CSV table of C-alpha atoms in Angstrom, one decimal:
chain,number,residue,atom,x,y,z
M,123,MET,CA,16.2,-33.0,24.7
M,124,SER,CA,14.1,-32.3,27.7
M,125,PHE,CA,11.6,-34.4,29.7
M,126,GLU,CA,8.4,-32.8,30.9
M,127,ARG,CA,5.6,-34.2,33.0
M,128,ALA,CA,2.0,-33.0,32.8
M,129,GLU,CA,-1.2,-34.0,34.4
M,130,ILE,CA,-3.0,-32.9,31.2
M,131,LEU,CA,-1.2,-32.5,27.9
M,132,ILE,CA,-3.1,-30.6,25.2
M,133,VAL,CA,-1.9,-30.9,21.6
M,134,GLY,CA,-2.7,-27.7,19.7
M,135,ALA,CA,-2.9,-24.1,20.9
M,136,GLY,CA,-5.8,-23.0,18.6
M,137,ILE,CA,-9.1,-21.8,20.0
M,138,ILE,CA,-10.2,-25.3,21.0
M,139,GLY,CA,-7.0,-26.1,22.9
M,140,LEU,CA,-6.9,-22.7,24.7
M,141,THR,CA,-10.5,-22.6,25.7
M,142,LEU,CA,-10.3,-26.2,27.0
M,143,ALA,CA,-7.3,-25.2,29.1
M,144,ARG,CA,-9.1,-22.1,30.4
M,145,GLU,CA,-12.1,-24.3,31.5
M,146,LEU,CA,-9.8,-26.8,33.1
M,147,VAL,CA,-8.2,-24.0,35.1
M,148,ARG,CA,-11.5,-22.5,36.0
M,149,THR,CA,-12.7,-25.9,37.4
M,150,GLY,CA,-9.7,-26.4,39.5
M,151,HIS,CA,-7.3,-28.4,37.3
M,152,GLY,CA,-3.6,-27.6,37.0
M,153,ASP,CA,-0.3,-28.9,35.8
M,154,ILE,CA,-1.4,-28.4,32.1
M,155,VAL,CA,1.0,-28.3,29.2
M,156,ILE,CA,-0.1,-27.2,25.8
M,157,ILE,CA,2.2,-27.9,22.8
M,158,GLU,CA,1.9,-26.0,19.5
M,159,LYS,CA,4.0,-26.8,16.5
M,160,GLU,CA,4.1,-23.2,15.2
M,161,PRO,CA,6.3,-20.4,16.7
M,162,GLU,CA,3.3,-18.2,17.3
M,163,LEU,CA,-0.5,-18.6,17.8
M,164,GLY,CA,-3.1,-18.1,15.0
M,165,ARG,CA,-1.0,-19.4,12.1
M,166,HIS,CA,-3.9,-21.6,10.9
M,167,ALA,CA,-7.7,-21.9,11.2
M,168,SER,CA,-8.1,-20.2,14.5
M,169,GLY,CA,-6.3,-17.0,13.3
M,170,ARG,CA,-7.4,-17.1,9.7
M,171,ASN,CA,-11.2,-17.3,10.0
M,172,SER,CA,-13.6,-14.4,9.3
M,173,GLY,CA,-14.1,-13.6,13.0
M,174,VAL,CA,-17.8,-14.1,12.7
M,175,LEU,CA,-19.6,-15.3,15.9
M,176,HIS,CA,-22.5,-17.4,14.5
M,177,ALA,CA,-25.9,-17.5,16.1
M,178,GLY,CA,-27.0,-21.2,15.6
M,179,ILE,CA,-29.1,-20.6,12.5
M,180,TYR,CA,-27.8,-23.3,10.2
M,181,TYR,CA,-27.5,-26.4,12.3
M,182,ALA,CA,-29.8,-29.3,12.8
M,183,PRO,CA,-31.4,-28.7,16.3
M,184,ASP,CA,-30.2,-32.1,17.7
M,185,SER,CA,-26.5,-31.5,16.7
M,186,LEU,CA,-23.6,-30.6,18.9
M,187,LYS,CA,-23.1,-27.5,16.7
M,188,ALA,CA,-26.6,-26.3,17.5
M,189,LYS,CA,-26.3,-27.1,21.2
M,190,SER,CA,-23.0,-25.2,21.6
M,191,CYS,CA,-23.2,-22.4,19.1
M,192,LEU,CA,-25.5,-19.8,20.6
M,193,ASN,CA,-24.2,-20.1,24.2
M,194,GLY,CA,-20.6,-20.1,22.8
M,195,ASN,CA,-21.5,-16.9,21.0
M,196,PHE,CA,-22.8,-15.3,24.3
M,197,LEU,CA,-19.7,-16.5,26.3
M,198,MET,CA,-17.3,-15.2,23.6
M,199,ARG,CA,-19.0,-11.8,23.5
M,200,ALA,CA,-18.9,-11.6,27.3
M,201,TYR,CA,-15.2,-12.4,27.3
M,202,CYS,CA,-14.5,-9.8,24.6
M,203,ASN,CA,-16.4,-7.2,26.6
M,204,GLU,CA,-14.7,-8.2,29.9
M,205,LYS,CA,-11.2,-7.9,28.3
M,206,GLY,CA,-11.9,-4.9,26.1
M,207,LEU,CA,-11.3,-6.8,22.9
M,208,PRO,CA,-12.7,-5.6,19.5
M,209,LEU,CA,-16.3,-6.6,19.1
M,210,LEU,CA,-18.9,-5.7,16.5
M,211,GLU,CA,-22.5,-6.5,17.3
M,212,ASN,CA,-24.4,-5.5,14.2
M,213,GLY,CA,-26.0,-8.8,13.4
M,214,LYS,CA,-26.3,-10.1,9.8
M,215,VAL,CA,-28.7,-10.7,7.0
M,216,ILE,CA,-29.2,-13.8,4.9
M,217,VAL,CA,-30.6,-13.0,1.4
M,218,THR,CA,-32.2,-15.0,-1.3
M,219,ARG,CA,-30.9,-14.9,-4.9
M,220,THR,CA,-33.8,-16.8,-6.6
M,221,PRO,CA,-37.4,-17.8,-5.6
M,222,GLU,CA,-36.2,-21.4,-5.3
M,223,GLU,CA,-34.2,-20.4,-2.2
M,224,LEU,CA,-37.3,-19.2,-0.3
M,225,PRO,CA,-38.2,-22.6,1.2
M,226,VAL,CA,-34.6,-23.0,2.4
M,227,LEU,CA,-34.8,-19.5,4.0
M,228,ASP,CA,-38.0,-20.7,5.8
M,229,GLU,CA,-36.1,-23.8,7.0
M,230,LEU,CA,-33.3,-21.6,8.4
M,231,TYR,CA,-35.9,-19.6,10.2
M,232,ARG,CA,-37.4,-22.7,11.8
M,233,ARG,CA,-33.9,-24.0,12.8
M,234,ALA,CA,-32.9,-20.7,14.2
M,235,LEU,CA,-36.1,-20.6,16.4
M,236,ALA,CA,-35.5,-24.2,17.5
M,237,ASN,CA,-32.0,-23.4,18.5
M,238,GLY,CA,-32.9,-20.3,20.5
M,239,ALA,CA,-31.6,-17.6,18.1
M,240,LYS,CA,-33.3,-14.3,17.8
M,241,VAL,CA,-34.2,-13.8,14.1
M,242,ASP,CA,-36.7,-11.8,12.1
M,243,MET,CA,-38.1,-12.6,8.7
M,244,ILE,CA,-37.9,-9.2,6.9
M,245,ASP,CA,-39.1,-7.8,3.6
M,246,ALA,CA,-37.1,-5.8,1.1
M,247,ARG,CA,-38.0,-2.5,2.8
M,248,GLN,CA,-36.7,-3.7,6.2
M,249,LEU,CA,-33.6,-5.1,4.6
M,250,ALA,CA,-32.8,-1.7,3.0
M,251,GLU,CA,-32.9,-0.1,6.5
M,252,ILE,CA,-30.3,-2.6,7.8
M,253,GLU,CA,-28.2,-3.1,4.7
M,254,PRO,CA,-29.1,-0.4,2.1
M,255,HIS,CA,-27.1,-2.1,-0.7
M,256,ALA,CA,-28.2,-5.7,-0.2
M,257,ARG,CA,-30.7,-7.3,-2.4
M,258,THR,CA,-33.1,-10.2,-2.0
M,259,VAL,CA,-36.0,-12.0,-3.6
M,260,GLU,CA,-39.2,-11.2,-1.6
M,261,ARG,CA,-37.7,-11.6,1.9
M,262,ALA,CA,-34.6,-12.1,3.9
M,263,LEU,CA,-33.6,-13.2,7.4
M,264,PHE,CA,-32.0,-10.9,10.0
M,265,SER,CA,-30.0,-12.4,12.8
M,266,HIS,CA,-29.7,-10.2,15.9
M,267,TYR,CA,-27.0,-12.2,17.7
M,268,THR,CA,-24.4,-12.6,15.0
M,269,ALA,CA,-21.3,-10.6,15.9
M,270,VAL,CA,-17.7,-10.2,14.7
M,271,VAL,CA,-14.4,-10.4,16.7
M,272,ASP,CA,-10.7,-10.2,16.1
M,273,PRO,CA,-9.7,-13.9,16.3
M,274,LYS,CA,-6.0,-13.2,16.9
M,275,ALA,CA,-6.7,-10.8,19.6
M,276,VAL,CA,-8.9,-13.4,21.3
M,277,LEU,CA,-6.1,-16.0,21.1
M,278,LYS,CA,-3.5,-13.6,22.4
M,279,SER,CA,-5.7,-12.7,25.4
M,280,LEU,CA,-6.5,-16.3,26.2
M,281,LYS,CA,-2.7,-17.2,26.1
M,282,ALA,CA,-2.0,-14.3,28.5
M,283,ASP,CA,-4.7,-15.5,30.9
M,284,LEU,CA,-3.5,-19.1,30.9
M,285,GLU,CA,0.1,-18.1,31.5
M,286,ALA,CA,-0.9,-15.7,34.3
M,287,SER,CA,-2.8,-18.5,36.0
M,288,GLY,CA,0.5,-20.3,36.8
M,289,ARG,CA,-1.2,-23.6,36.0
M,290,VAL,CA,-0.5,-23.8,32.3
M,291,LYS,CA,2.7,-24.0,30.3
M,292,ILE,CA,2.6,-23.3,26.6
M,293,LEU,CA,5.4,-24.8,24.5
M,294,LEU,CA,5.7,-23.2,21.0
M,295,ASP,CA,7.7,-24.7,18.2
M,296,CYS,CA,6.8,-28.1,19.7
M,297,ARG,CA,5.3,-30.6,17.3
M,298,PHE,CA,3.6,-33.8,18.5
M,299,GLU,CA,5.6,-36.7,16.9
M,300,GLY,CA,4.0,-39.8,18.4
M,301,LEU,CA,3.8,-41.9,21.5
M,302,LYS,CA,6.4,-43.8,23.6
M,303,GLY,CA,4.3,-46.3,25.4
M,304,SER,CA,0.8,-45.3,26.6
M,305,GLY,CA,1.6,-42.3,28.7
M,306,VAL,CA,4.5,-40.5,27.1
M,307,ALA,CA,4.3,-38.2,24.0
M,308,ARG,CA,7.3,-37.7,21.8
M,309,THR,CA,7.6,-34.1,20.7
M,310,GLY,CA,10.0,-31.8,18.9
M,311,GLN,CA,11.3,-30.6,22.3
M,312,GLY,CA,11.6,-34.0,24.0
M,313,GLU,CA,9.4,-36.4,25.8
M,314,ILE,CA,6.3,-35.4,27.8
M,315,ALA,CA,4.7,-37.8,30.3
M,316,PHE,CA,1.0,-37.3,30.8
M,317,ASN,CA,-1.9,-38.7,32.7
M,318,ARG,CA,-4.5,-37.3,30.3
M,319,LEU,CA,-4.2,-36.0,26.7
M,320,ILE,CA,-6.5,-33.8,24.7
M,321,ASN,CA,-6.1,-33.8,20.9
M,322,ALA,CA,-7.1,-30.3,19.8
M,323,SER,CA,-4.8,-30.2,16.8
M,324,GLY,CA,-7.2,-28.9,14.2
M,325,ALA,CA,-6.3,-29.8,10.7
M,326,HIS,CA,-4.0,-32.5,12.0
M,327,CYS,CA,-6.6,-34.0,14.5
M,328,ASP,CA,-7.0,-37.2,12.5
M,329,THR,CA,-3.2,-37.9,12.3
M,330,VAL,CA,-2.8,-37.4,16.0
M,331,ALA,CA,-5.8,-39.6,16.7
M,332,ARG,CA,-4.4,-42.5,14.6
M,333,HIS,CA,-1.4,-42.7,17.0
M,334,PHE,CA,-4.1,-43.8,19.6
M,335,GLY,CA,-5.8,-46.2,17.2
M,336,ILE,CA,-8.7,-43.8,16.7
M,337,ALA,CA,-10.3,-42.4,13.6
M,338,ASP,CA,-9.2,-45.0,11.1
M,339,ARG,CA,-12.6,-44.8,9.4
M,340,TYR,CA,-12.2,-41.0,8.8
M,341,ARG,CA,-10.2,-39.0,6.3
M,342,LEU,CA,-9.6,-35.2,6.6
M,343,ILE,CA,-10.1,-33.4,3.3
M,344,PRO,CA,-8.8,-29.8,3.2
M,345,PHE,CA,-10.8,-27.1,1.5
M,346,LYS,CA,-9.3,-23.7,0.7
M,347,GLY,CA,-11.1,-20.5,1.6
M,348,VAL,CA,-9.9,-17.6,-0.5
M,349,TYR,CA,-11.0,-14.0,0.3
M,350,ARG,CA,-11.1,-10.7,-1.5
M,351,LEU,CA,-11.5,-7.2,-0.1
M,352,LEU,CA,-14.1,-4.5,-0.9
M,353,ARG,CA,-12.2,-1.5,-2.1
M,354,LYS,CA,-12.5,1.3,0.5
M,355,GLU,CA,-13.6,3.8,-2.2
M,356,ALA,CA,-16.4,1.4,-3.5
M,357,PRO,CA,-19.8,3.2,-3.7
M,358,ILE,CA,-21.5,0.6,-1.5
M,359,THR,CA,-21.7,0.2,2.3
M,360,VAL,CA,-21.8,-3.0,4.3
M,361,ASN,CA,-22.8,-2.4,7.9
M,362,SER,CA,-22.5,-6.0,9.2
M,363,SER,CA,-22.6,-9.2,7.2
M,364,ILE,CA,-24.5,-10.2,4.0
M,365,TYR,CA,-24.8,-13.9,3.5
M,366,PRO,CA,-26.5,-16.0,0.8
M,367,VAL,CA,-28.9,-18.8,1.5
M,368,PRO,CA,-26.5,-21.8,1.6
M,369,ASP,CA,-27.0,-25.4,0.4
M,370,ILE,CA,-27.8,-26.9,3.8
M,371,ARG,CA,-26.9,-30.3,2.6
M,372,ASN,CA,-23.2,-29.4,2.8
M,373,PRO,CA,-21.3,-27.5,5.5
M,374,PHE,CA,-20.2,-24.5,3.4
M,375,LEU,CA,-22.0,-21.2,3.7
M,376,GLY,CA,-21.0,-19.6,0.4
M,377,VAL,CA,-19.2,-16.3,-0.5
M,378,HIS,CA,-20.5,-13.5,1.7
M,379,PHE,CA,-19.7,-9.9,2.8
M,380,THR,CA,-18.4,-9.3,6.3
M,381,ARG,CA,-17.3,-6.1,7.9
M,382,SER,CA,-14.4,-6.7,10.2
M,383,VAL,CA,-13.9,-5.1,13.6
M,384,HIS,CA,-11.2,-2.9,12.0
M,385,GLY,CA,-13.6,-1.6,9.3
M,386,ASP,CA,-12.4,-3.7,6.3
M,387,VAL,CA,-15.1,-5.5,4.3
M,388,TYR,CA,-14.0,-9.0,3.3
M,389,LEU,CA,-15.7,-11.2,0.7
M,390,GLY,CA,-15.4,-14.9,0.9
M,391,PRO,CA,-14.5,-17.6,1.6
M,392,THR,CA,-14.5,-20.0,-1.2
M,393,ALA,CA,-14.5,-23.8,-0.6
M,394,ILE,CA,-12.0,-25.0,-3.1
M,395,PRO,CA,-10.6,-28.5,-2.6
M,396,ALA,CA,-7.0,-28.1,-1.5
M,397,PHE,CA,-4.0,-30.4,-1.8
M,398,GLY,CA,-2.5,-29.9,1.6
M,399,ARG,CA,-3.6,-29.2,5.2
M,400,GLU,CA,-1.6,-25.9,4.9
M,401,ASN,CA,-2.0,-25.3,1.1
M,402,TYR,CA,-2.6,-21.6,1.4
M,403,GLY,CA,-1.0,-20.7,-2.0
M,404,ILE,CA,-1.3,-22.3,-5.4
M,405,LEU,CA,1.6,-24.6,-4.7
M,406,ALA,CA,2.7,-23.4,-1.2
M,407,GLY,CA,1.8,-25.8,1.5
M,408,MET,CA,1.6,-28.9,-0.7
M,409,ASP,CA,3.6,-31.7,0.8
M,410,SER,CA,4.0,-35.5,0.7
M,411,GLU,CA,0.2,-35.9,1.3
M,412,ALA,CA,-0.7,-34.1,-1.9
M,413,LEU,CA,-1.0,-37.2,-4.0
M,414,ALA,CA,-3.0,-39.0,-1.4
M,415,ILE,CA,-5.3,-36.1,-1.0
M,416,ALA,CA,-5.8,-35.8,-4.7
M,417,TRP,CA,-6.7,-39.5,-4.9
M,418,GLU,CA,-9.2,-39.1,-2.0
M,419,ASP,CA,-10.7,-36.1,-3.8
M,420,LEU,CA,-11.1,-38.3,-6.9
M,421,VAL,CA,-12.8,-41.0,-4.9
M,422,LEU,CA,-15.2,-38.5,-3.4
M,423,PHE,CA,-15.8,-36.9,-6.8
M,424,MET,CA,-17.0,-40.2,-8.1
M,425,ALA,CA,-19.0,-41.3,-5.0
M,426,ASN,CA,-20.5,-38.1,-3.5
M,427,PRO,CA,-22.6,-35.8,-5.7
M,428,LEU,CA,-22.4,-32.9,-3.2
M,429,PHE,CA,-18.6,-33.1,-3.2
M,430,ARG,CA,-18.7,-33.4,-7.0
M,431,ASN,CA,-20.7,-30.2,-7.3
M,432,VAL,CA,-18.3,-28.3,-5.0
M,433,ALA,CA,-15.3,-29.6,-6.9
M,434,LEU,CA,-16.8,-28.5,-10.3
M,435,THR,CA,-17.9,-25.0,-9.2
M,436,GLU,CA,-15.6,-23.7,-6.5
M,437,PRO,CA,-12.2,-23.8,-8.2
M,438,LYS,CA,-13.5,-21.3,-10.8
M,439,LYS,CA,-13.6,-18.7,-8.0
M,440,TYR,CA,-9.8,-18.5,-8.2
M,441,LEU,CA,-10.6,-16.4,-11.2
M,442,PRO,CA,-11.7,-12.8,-10.1
M,443,SER,CA,-14.5,-12.8,-12.7
M,444,PHE,CA,-16.2,-15.9,-11.2
M,445,PHE,CA,-15.7,-14.7,-7.7
M,446,TYR,CA,-17.2,-11.4,-8.6
M,447,ARG,CA,-20.3,-13.0,-10.2
M,448,ASP,CA,-20.9,-14.9,-6.9
M,449,ALA,CA,-20.6,-11.8,-4.8
M,450,ALA,CA,-22.6,-9.5,-7.1
M,451,ARG,CA,-25.7,-11.5,-6.6
M,452,LEU,CA,-26.0,-10.4,-3.0
M,453,VAL,CA,-26.0,-6.6,-3.6
M,454,GLN,CA,-27.8,-4.2,-5.8
M,455,ARG,CA,-24.7,-2.9,-7.5
M,456,LEU,CA,-21.1,-4.1,-7.6
M,457,ASP,CA,-18.3,-3.3,-10.1
M,458,PRO,CA,-15.5,-5.9,-10.7
M,459,ALA,CA,-13.0,-3.1,-9.9
M,460,ASP,CA,-14.6,-2.8,-6.4
M,461,LEU,CA,-12.9,-6.1,-5.4
M,462,VAL,CA,-9.2,-6.2,-4.7
M,463,ALA,CA,-6.9,-9.1,-3.7
M,464,ALA,CA,-6.7,-10.0,0.0
M,465,THR,CA,-3.9,-11.8,1.8
M,466,LYS,CA,-6.4,-13.7,4.0
M,467,VAL,CA,-6.6,-17.4,3.0
M,468,GLY,CA,-7.8,-20.2,5.2
M,469,ILE,CA,-8.0,-24.0,5.2
M,470,ARG,CA,-11.2,-25.8,6.4
M,471,PRO,CA,-10.2,-29.3,7.5
M,472,GLN,CA,-13.4,-31.2,6.7
M,473,LEU,CA,-13.7,-34.7,8.1
M,474,VAL,CA,-15.2,-37.4,5.8
M,475,ASP,CA,-16.5,-40.8,6.9
M,476,TRP,CA,-14.6,-43.0,4.5
M,477,GLN,CA,-17.0,-45.9,4.9
M,478,THR,CA,-20.0,-43.9,3.7
M,479,LYS,CA,-18.1,-41.3,1.7
M,480,GLN,CA,-20.2,-38.6,3.4
M,481,MET,CA,-18.9,-35.3,4.9
M,482,VAL,CA,-19.3,-35.3,8.7
M,483,MET,CA,-21.6,-32.5,9.4
M,484,ASP,CA,-21.1,-32.2,13.2
M,485,PHE,CA,-18.3,-31.8,15.7
M,486,LEU,CA,-17.0,-35.2,16.9
M,487,VAL,CA,-15.6,-35.7,20.4
M,488,VAL,CA,-14.1,-39.2,21.0
M,489,ALA,CA,-12.9,-40.3,24.4
M,490,ASP,CA,-10.7,-43.4,24.6
M,491,GLY,CA,-8.8,-44.3,27.8
M,492,PRO,CA,-6.6,-41.4,28.8
M,493,ALA,CA,-7.0,-39.5,25.5
M,494,LEU,CA,-9.8,-37.3,24.3
M,495,HIS,CA,-10.0,-36.3,20.6
M,496,VAL,CA,-11.8,-33.2,19.3
M,497,LEU,CA,-12.4,-34.2,15.6
M,498,ASN,CA,-13.9,-32.2,12.8
M,499,PRO,CA,-13.4,-28.8,14.5
M,500,ILE,CA,-14.9,-26.8,11.7
M,501,SER,CA,-17.2,-23.7,11.7
M,502,PRO,CA,-18.7,-22.7,14.0
M,503,ALA,CA,-15.9,-24.1,16.2
M,504,PHE,CA,-14.5,-20.7,17.1
M,505,THR,CA,-18.0,-19.5,18.1
M,506,SER,CA,-18.8,-22.7,20.0
M,507,SER,CA,-15.4,-23.1,21.7
M,508,MET,CA,-16.1,-21.9,25.2
M,509,ASP,CA,-19.4,-23.8,25.4
M,510,LEU,CA,-17.8,-26.9,24.0
M,511,ALA,CA,-15.0,-26.6,26.5
M,512,GLN,CA,-17.5,-26.4,29.4
M,513,GLY,CA,-19.4,-29.5,28.1
M,514,ILE,CA,-16.2,-31.5,27.5
M,515,VAL,CA,-14.6,-30.7,30.9
M,516,ALA,CA,-17.9,-31.3,32.8
M,517,GLN,CA,-18.3,-34.7,31.1
M,518,HIS,CA,-14.7,-36.0,30.9
M,519,PHE,CA,-12.7,-34.2,33.6
M,520,LYS,CA,-14.7,-34.3,36.8
M,521,SER,CA,-12.7,-32.9,39.7
């Protein structure tokens, strides 16, 4: 067992951990150690998401999501251009499925303008010019700034940058196991003494926070995002992304079409309650927490009508026929045979305030003594990451 020392120890080498380290290096900090429990980057949310860079359309204007999303989008696009990483800048459309969704579309338009996004309210003719096979009721929203990247390529590039700086050491296969006193972390590769610690551990952020006496009022409820692929021979084209109007009372955006930077068109994700933080299969990834998560799901089912609606409707989408019906409402023509299985599956680690039984809708950054915890790092965390890093470092790590 080894013993390391670090000025700053970062737990988690996902997009939040890496961009925070990058910003710390940029502002003159050094002697940074990042620990990652997996043998490679991108095994979980940061490498399994759709790659969409959001444009600040969905989020309440006073939220941290709204404040960080659009600038994060610009910063990430600039980084991809600088590094020559795959980048698709075709925007996206948000379509309505029923007349009842039109007022929500109008609210999205208002939020987008308040957050600085460039959006147009378009009619069916204009929609056909952008996405010939999309359909809508009366009008749709076109987002100019929405883009798509390759998440794993971004992670790989950031890792290379950090290691080349000479100021950051990344330890893979190194799990955070707890604390020994106030300034020493126990890990799978020995003890690491630190002056500051950043908890950027994604789906495990609440369990790490509890070692510091933080986040006792919160529970992390995992939701599974299952995808399918549009068959390459399908007689429809998707130029960018086609999204439905979401229920803005909850944090899920609904099944949508997204063209990846490599040309594949993915449909998804679902938002199925999962029984493990890494429960990517039917049973795979279920562990000793499964019963506790099932109990918490039941409590939320009884106490929270929005969660109850998700729990009743989303699991049906495991069945191809239900998944197809959801997707077919966004385009003029779709055959069930046009959809094929995809290996992409993600887990969304949704934080719940257990006192109110409400899903936490915003990012949550909690500073306590030498530790800083980035909680609820859900969408659009990948998009927001570089802006979030700038704000966190400026506020909490003054040189």
